[in-house]
Short mmCIF file of C-alpha atoms and ligand atoms in Angstrom, two decimals:
data_model
loop_
_atom_site.label_atom_id
_atom_site.label_comp_id
_atom_site.label_asym_id
_atom_site.label_seq_id
_atom_site.Cartn_x
_atom_site.Cartn_y
_atom_site.Cartn_z
CA MET A 1 0.00 0.00 0.00
CA SER A 2 1.33 3.44 -0.77
CA GLU A 3 0.99 6.34 1.63
CA THR A 4 -1.76 7.75 -0.53
CA THR A 5 -3.87 4.58 -0.77
CA PRO A 6 -7.10 5.49 1.02
CA LEU A 7 -8.17 3.31 3.94
CA ILE A 8 -11.53 2.74 2.24
CA ALA A 9 -11.47 3.09 -1.52
CA HIS A 10 -15.17 3.13 -2.36
CA ASP A 11 -18.46 4.81 -1.53
CA GLY A 12 -21.17 3.03 0.42
CA PRO A 13 -21.03 0.97 3.59
CA ILE A 14 -17.71 -0.24 5.02
CA ARG A 15 -17.41 -3.95 4.27
CA TRP A 16 -16.35 -6.10 7.19
CA GLY A 17 -14.89 -9.56 7.39
CA ILE A 18 -14.60 -11.62 10.57
CA VAL A 19 -11.86 -14.11 11.35
CA GLY A 20 -12.99 -16.82 13.79
CA THR A 21 -16.48 -17.94 14.72
CA GLY A 22 -16.34 -18.13 18.53
CA ASN A 23 -18.15 -16.34 21.34
CA ILE A 24 -17.08 -12.77 20.76
CA ALA A 25 -17.29 -13.08 16.97
CA LYS A 26 -20.94 -14.03 17.40
CA ILE A 27 -21.64 -11.03 19.63
CA PHE A 28 -19.87 -8.74 17.16
CA ALA A 29 -21.87 -10.15 14.23
CA ARG A 30 -25.12 -9.94 16.18
CA ASP A 31 -24.53 -6.25 16.89
CA MET A 32 -23.21 -5.30 13.45
CA PRO A 33 -26.66 -4.11 12.25
CA LEU A 34 -26.56 -1.48 15.02
CA ALA A 35 -23.56 0.19 13.37
CA ALA A 36 -24.23 2.88 10.78
CA ASN A 37 -22.57 2.56 7.40
CA ALA A 38 -21.32 -0.99 7.94
CA GLU A 39 -21.97 -4.32 6.28
CA LEU A 40 -20.83 -7.78 7.33
CA LEU A 41 -19.65 -9.26 4.05
CA ALA A 42 -17.62 -12.34 4.97
CA VAL A 43 -16.58 -14.76 7.65
CA GLY A 44 -13.48 -16.98 7.74
CA SER A 45 -13.16 -20.12 9.81
CA ARG A 46 -10.82 -23.08 10.02
CA SER A 47 -13.77 -25.16 8.83
CA GLN A 48 -16.31 -24.64 6.09
CA GLU A 49 -19.00 -26.13 8.29
CA LYS A 50 -18.48 -23.52 11.00
CA ALA A 51 -18.21 -20.70 8.46
CA ASP A 52 -21.52 -21.80 6.93
CA ALA A 53 -23.26 -22.14 10.31
CA PHE A 54 -22.05 -18.66 11.29
CA GLY A 55 -23.05 -17.29 7.90
CA ASP A 56 -26.55 -18.74 8.23
CA MET A 57 -26.91 -17.42 11.76
CA PHE A 58 -25.92 -13.83 10.91
CA ASN A 59 -26.81 -13.63 7.24
CA VAL A 60 -23.21 -13.33 6.03
CA PRO A 61 -23.01 -13.85 2.26
CA ARG A 62 -19.38 -14.96 1.86
CA ARG A 63 -18.08 -17.88 3.92
CA TYR A 64 -14.45 -19.06 3.75
CA ASP A 65 -12.93 -22.28 5.06
CA SER A 66 -9.69 -20.49 5.89
CA TYR A 67 -8.54 -17.14 7.20
CA GLU A 68 -6.59 -16.66 3.97
CA GLY A 69 -9.94 -16.50 2.20
CA ILE A 70 -10.67 -13.28 4.07
CA ALA A 71 -7.20 -11.88 3.34
CA ASN A 72 -7.59 -12.62 -0.37
CA ASP A 73 -11.11 -11.24 -0.81
CA PRO A 74 -10.57 -7.89 -2.58
CA ASP A 75 -13.94 -6.50 -1.48
CA ILE A 76 -13.29 -6.58 2.26
CA ASP A 77 -12.22 -3.23 3.76
CA VAL A 78 -11.65 -4.12 7.39
CA VAL A 79 -11.31 -7.36 9.29
CA TYR A 80 -12.22 -8.10 12.89
CA VAL A 81 -9.79 -10.69 14.30
CA ALA A 82 -11.58 -12.79 16.93
CA THR A 83 -9.28 -15.76 17.47
CA PRO A 84 -7.56 -16.60 20.78
CA HIS A 85 -4.65 -14.24 21.54
CA PRO A 86 -1.72 -16.48 20.42
CA MET A 87 -3.22 -16.50 16.93
CA HIS A 88 -3.62 -12.71 16.63
CA HIS A 89 -0.07 -11.96 15.48
CA ASP A 90 0.23 -14.11 12.36
CA ILE A 91 -3.22 -13.54 10.92
CA THR A 92 -3.12 -9.80 11.63
CA ILE A 93 0.18 -9.42 9.78
CA GLN A 94 -1.14 -11.49 6.90
CA LEU A 95 -4.23 -9.29 6.70
CA LEU A 96 -2.28 -6.03 6.90
CA ASN A 97 0.11 -7.23 4.19
CA ALA A 98 -2.93 -8.05 2.06
CA GLY A 99 -4.04 -4.43 2.39
CA LYS A 100 -6.81 -4.93 4.94
CA ASN A 101 -7.51 -2.60 7.81
CA VAL A 102 -7.65 -4.58 11.05
CA LEU A 103 -9.56 -4.37 14.31
CA CYS A 104 -7.90 -7.00 16.51
CA GLU A 105 -9.32 -8.42 19.70
CA LYS A 106 -7.57 -7.78 22.99
CA PRO A 107 -4.86 -8.40 23.90
CA LEU A 108 -3.26 -7.50 20.60
CA ALA A 109 -0.60 -10.17 21.07
CA MET A 110 1.18 -12.36 23.59
CA ASN A 111 4.11 -10.03 24.17
CA VAL A 112 5.71 -6.74 23.22
CA ALA A 113 7.85 -8.20 20.43
CA GLU A 114 4.79 -9.55 18.60
CA THR A 115 2.91 -6.31 19.17
CA ARG A 116 5.74 -4.23 17.70
CA GLU A 117 5.81 -6.41 14.58
CA MET A 118 2.07 -5.95 14.12
CA ILE A 119 2.31 -2.19 14.50
CA GLU A 120 5.23 -2.14 12.07
CA ALA A 121 3.16 -4.10 9.50
CA ALA A 122 0.33 -1.58 9.88
CA ARG A 123 2.75 1.33 9.35
CA THR A 124 4.48 -0.31 6.39
CA ASN A 125 1.17 -1.00 4.71
CA ASN A 126 -0.37 2.29 5.80
CA ARG A 127 -3.47 0.56 7.17
CA PHE A 128 -5.79 1.30 10.09
CA PHE A 129 -4.97 -1.02 13.00
CA MET A 130 -6.62 -1.00 16.41
CA GLU A 131 -6.97 -3.14 19.50
CA ALA A 132 -10.63 -3.76 20.34
CA ILE A 133 -10.63 -2.12 23.75
CA TRP A 134 -14.36 -1.47 23.63
CA THR A 135 -14.48 -0.08 27.18
CA ARG A 136 -12.76 3.10 25.96
CA PHE A 137 -15.92 3.91 24.02
CA ARG A 138 -18.40 3.56 26.84
CA PRO A 139 -20.19 6.82 27.65
CA ALA A 140 -18.80 6.72 31.21
CA MET A 141 -15.24 6.59 29.87
CA VAL A 142 -15.92 9.44 27.45
CA LYS A 143 -17.12 11.44 30.47
CA VAL A 144 -14.01 10.52 32.47
CA ARG A 145 -11.82 11.90 29.67
CA GLU A 146 -13.91 15.07 29.58
CA PHE A 147 -13.47 15.53 33.35
CA LEU A 148 -9.74 14.94 33.04
CA ALA A 149 -9.42 17.38 30.16
CA ASP A 150 -11.39 20.19 31.81
CA GLY A 151 -9.54 19.71 35.11
CA SER A 152 -12.66 19.05 37.16
CA VAL A 153 -11.18 15.97 38.83
CA GLY A 154 -7.95 17.79 39.55
CA ASP A 155 -4.55 16.18 39.50
CA VAL A 156 -5.02 12.41 39.88
CA GLN A 157 -2.69 11.02 42.53
CA TYR A 158 -4.05 7.50 43.04
CA MET A 159 -6.13 5.05 41.05
CA THR A 160 -7.27 1.51 41.56
CA THR A 161 -8.94 -0.47 38.82
CA THR A 162 -10.24 -4.02 38.98
CA MET A 163 -11.43 -6.39 36.32
CA GLY A 164 -12.19 -10.05 36.86
CA TRP A 165 -14.40 -12.96 35.98
CA ASN A 166 -15.67 -15.85 38.02
CA ASN A 167 -15.05 -18.86 35.82
CA PRO A 168 -15.13 -22.43 37.12
CA PHE A 169 -11.77 -24.12 36.55
CA ASP A 170 -11.52 -26.01 33.28
CA ALA A 171 -8.01 -26.85 32.11
CA ASP A 172 -9.11 -26.88 28.48
CA PHE A 173 -10.97 -23.58 28.58
CA ARG A 174 -9.15 -20.66 26.89
CA LEU A 175 -8.71 -18.75 30.16
CA PHE A 176 -6.82 -21.60 31.86
CA ASN A 177 -5.10 -23.09 28.80
CA LYS A 178 -1.58 -21.76 28.20
CA ALA A 179 -1.55 -22.77 24.54
CA LEU A 180 -4.64 -20.62 23.99
CA GLY A 181 -3.17 -17.62 25.79
CA GLY A 182 -4.74 -18.41 29.16
CA SER A 183 -4.01 -15.70 31.71
CA ALA A 184 -6.03 -13.52 34.02
CA LEU A 185 -3.78 -10.58 33.14
CA LEU A 186 -3.99 -11.09 29.38
CA ASP A 187 -7.73 -11.71 29.38
CA ALA A 188 -9.20 -9.41 32.02
CA GLY A 189 -6.35 -7.42 33.52
CA ILE A 190 -5.55 -5.57 30.34
CA TYR A 191 -8.79 -3.60 30.77
CA ALA A 192 -7.60 -2.36 34.15
CA VAL A 193 -4.09 -1.64 32.86
CA GLN A 194 -5.33 0.33 29.87
CA MET A 195 -7.60 2.42 32.07
CA VAL A 196 -4.69 3.42 34.27
CA GLN A 197 -2.73 4.30 31.14
CA MET A 198 -5.67 6.32 29.84
CA VAL A 199 -5.66 8.46 32.99
CA LEU A 200 -2.01 8.49 34.09
CA GLY A 201 -0.07 7.53 30.97
CA LYS A 202 2.75 5.00 30.85
CA PRO A 203 4.27 4.09 34.22
CA VAL A 204 7.89 4.83 35.07
CA GLU A 205 8.02 1.96 37.57
CA MET A 206 6.05 -1.24 37.98
CA VAL A 207 5.96 -4.27 40.31
CA SER A 208 3.55 -7.18 40.28
CA VAL A 209 2.51 -10.37 42.01
CA ALA A 210 0.41 -13.21 40.65
CA THR A 211 -0.87 -16.64 41.58
CA LEU A 212 -0.08 -19.36 39.07
CA GLY A 213 -2.66 -22.15 39.01
CA GLU A 214 -2.31 -25.81 38.16
CA THR A 215 -2.03 -25.17 34.42
CA GLY A 216 0.76 -22.66 34.99
CA VAL A 217 -1.52 -19.77 34.12
CA ASP A 218 -1.81 -16.63 36.26
CA GLU A 219 -5.27 -16.82 37.83
CA ASN A 220 -4.91 -13.45 39.45
CA CYS A 221 -2.43 -10.67 39.20
CA MET A 222 -1.94 -7.38 40.94
CA ILE A 223 0.29 -4.65 39.62
CA THR A 224 1.43 -1.48 41.29
CA THR A 225 2.63 1.33 39.07
CA ARG A 226 4.27 4.67 39.67
CA HIS A 227 3.91 7.49 37.19
CA GLU A 228 5.72 10.67 36.31
CA GLY A 229 4.72 13.35 38.79
CA GLY A 230 4.42 10.78 41.59
CA ALA A 231 0.94 9.30 41.07
CA VAL A 232 0.55 5.60 41.91
CA ALA A 233 -1.97 3.02 40.79
CA THR A 234 -2.96 -0.58 41.32
CA PRO A 235 -4.11 -1.37 37.80
CA VAL A 236 -5.28 -4.86 38.46
CA SER A 237 -6.33 -7.33 41.03
CA LEU A 238 -8.23 -9.66 38.98
CA CYS A 239 -9.06 -13.24 38.98
CA VAL A 240 -10.63 -15.98 36.95
CA ARG A 241 -11.72 -18.19 39.82
CA ALA A 242 -13.04 -15.86 42.47
CA VAL A 243 -15.30 -12.94 43.04
CA ALA A 244 -13.56 -9.63 43.51
CA ILE A 245 -14.20 -7.89 46.80
CA CYS A 246 -13.84 -4.13 46.75
CA ALA A 247 -13.48 -2.00 49.84
N1 NAP B 1 -13.96 -7.56 23.64
C1 NAP B 1 -14.50 -8.42 24.48
O1 NAP B 1 -15.38 -8.11 25.26
C2 NAP B 1 -14.03 -9.84 24.44
C3 NAP B 1 -14.79 -10.82 25.06
C4 NAP B 1 -14.37 -12.13 24.95
C5 NAP B 1 -13.19 -12.42 24.27
N2 NAP B 1 -12.46 -11.44 23.71
C6 NAP B 1 -11.22 -11.76 22.98
O2 NAP B 1 -11.60 -12.33 21.74
C7 NAP B 1 -10.73 -13.39 21.40
C8 NAP B 1 -11.56 -14.66 21.20
O3 NAP B 1 -12.24 -14.96 22.40
P1 NAP B 1 -13.56 -15.92 22.38
O4 NAP B 1 -14.05 -15.92 23.77
O5 NAP B 1 -14.48 -15.52 21.29
O6 NAP B 1 -12.87 -17.33 22.06
P2 NAP B 1 -13.56 -18.63 21.45
O7 NAP B 1 -15.01 -18.66 21.77
O8 NAP B 1 -12.72 -19.77 21.87
O9 NAP B 1 -13.43 -18.43 19.88
C9 NAP B 1 -12.20 -18.28 19.25
C10 NAP B 1 -12.33 -18.67 17.78
O10 NAP B 1 -11.03 -18.55 17.20
C11 NAP B 1 -10.84 -19.55 16.23
N3 NAP B 1 -9.58 -20.26 16.49
C12 NAP B 1 -8.45 -20.18 15.75
N4 NAP B 1 -7.49 -20.95 16.24
C13 NAP B 1 -8.00 -21.56 17.33
C14 NAP B 1 -7.48 -22.50 18.26
N5 NAP B 1 -6.24 -23.00 18.16
N6 NAP B 1 -8.28 -22.92 19.24
C15 NAP B 1 -9.52 -22.45 19.38
N7 NAP B 1 -10.08 -21.55 18.53
C16 NAP B 1 -9.32 -21.11 17.51
C17 NAP B 1 -12.05 -20.47 16.28
O11 NAP B 1 -12.85 -20.15 15.15
P3 NAP B 1 -12.87 -21.12 13.86
O12 NAP B 1 -12.81 -22.53 14.41
O13 NAP B 1 -14.14 -20.80 13.21
O14 NAP B 1 -11.67 -20.79 13.03
C18 NAP B 1 -12.77 -20.10 17.55
O15 NAP B 1 -14.16 -20.22 17.44
C19 NAP B 1 -9.70 -13.48 22.52
O16 NAP B 1 -8.52 -12.81 22.15
C20 NAP B 1 -10.35 -12.76 23.69
O17 NAP B 1 -9.44 -12.10 24.54
C21 NAP B 1 -12.87 -10.18 23.76
#
């Protein structure tokens, strides 16, 4: 893509493709009709059967039995990547190199090195690329940013943010399965971390503790951060096997 190639090169609704047919892909497809100027054109799955079932469920006209099918479809403008986290990196880079814009599920990748490569691919191809941190768009968060910008909350000195789920243990379930990116921090904690970053920016110092469960996955994790100017935050305390207690 050259620097002048427009992100969307046609009039009419933005044409979406989805990669993966799991839980969040279904919610995304269900809600697509609520978005103005958008059309769900295609779905890609590792199996034709699943692509067809998804297509029937959400009225998606093009169904591919591979993710490459989405990358190679010239009519798709932007792709929503909804696979487990360890699979985000490769497919996202493939899509960006094929000229697609990409909205990738959180967390973008498994580590910083993968994330940098994805960002580099977006820059090289001059494509839109975003992590699907939907909480940033909630009206309450928009209001928080307004309050921060107009100074009405003053100079923030301390923040605590908590995100957690109460899932029964299942070694095969994505949250507890290392091969599928299992991790309380990677699945839930990133919401708390990003909120601290939204308010206080990047930390200058950080320490953390976590409990590793029987599959070697962090089932909770608490981070303490210090920020320029002296503010501190505890941008997590999250869990996948317990109910959070706030005091
Ligand atoms: N924004 C949110 O609120 C939110 C909520 C939940 C999850 N998420 C994120 O969305 C992503 C997917 O989560 P999910 O709960 O939808 O997961 P899921 O139900 O397990 O679905 C993941 C899909 O990815 C595809 N896939 C590709 N390689 C796979 C593999 N090796 N094992 C299993 N599935 C594989 C499968 O689709 P095919 O078989 O059709 O290829 C599968 O249906 C994760 O990164 C998660 O963090 C975001």
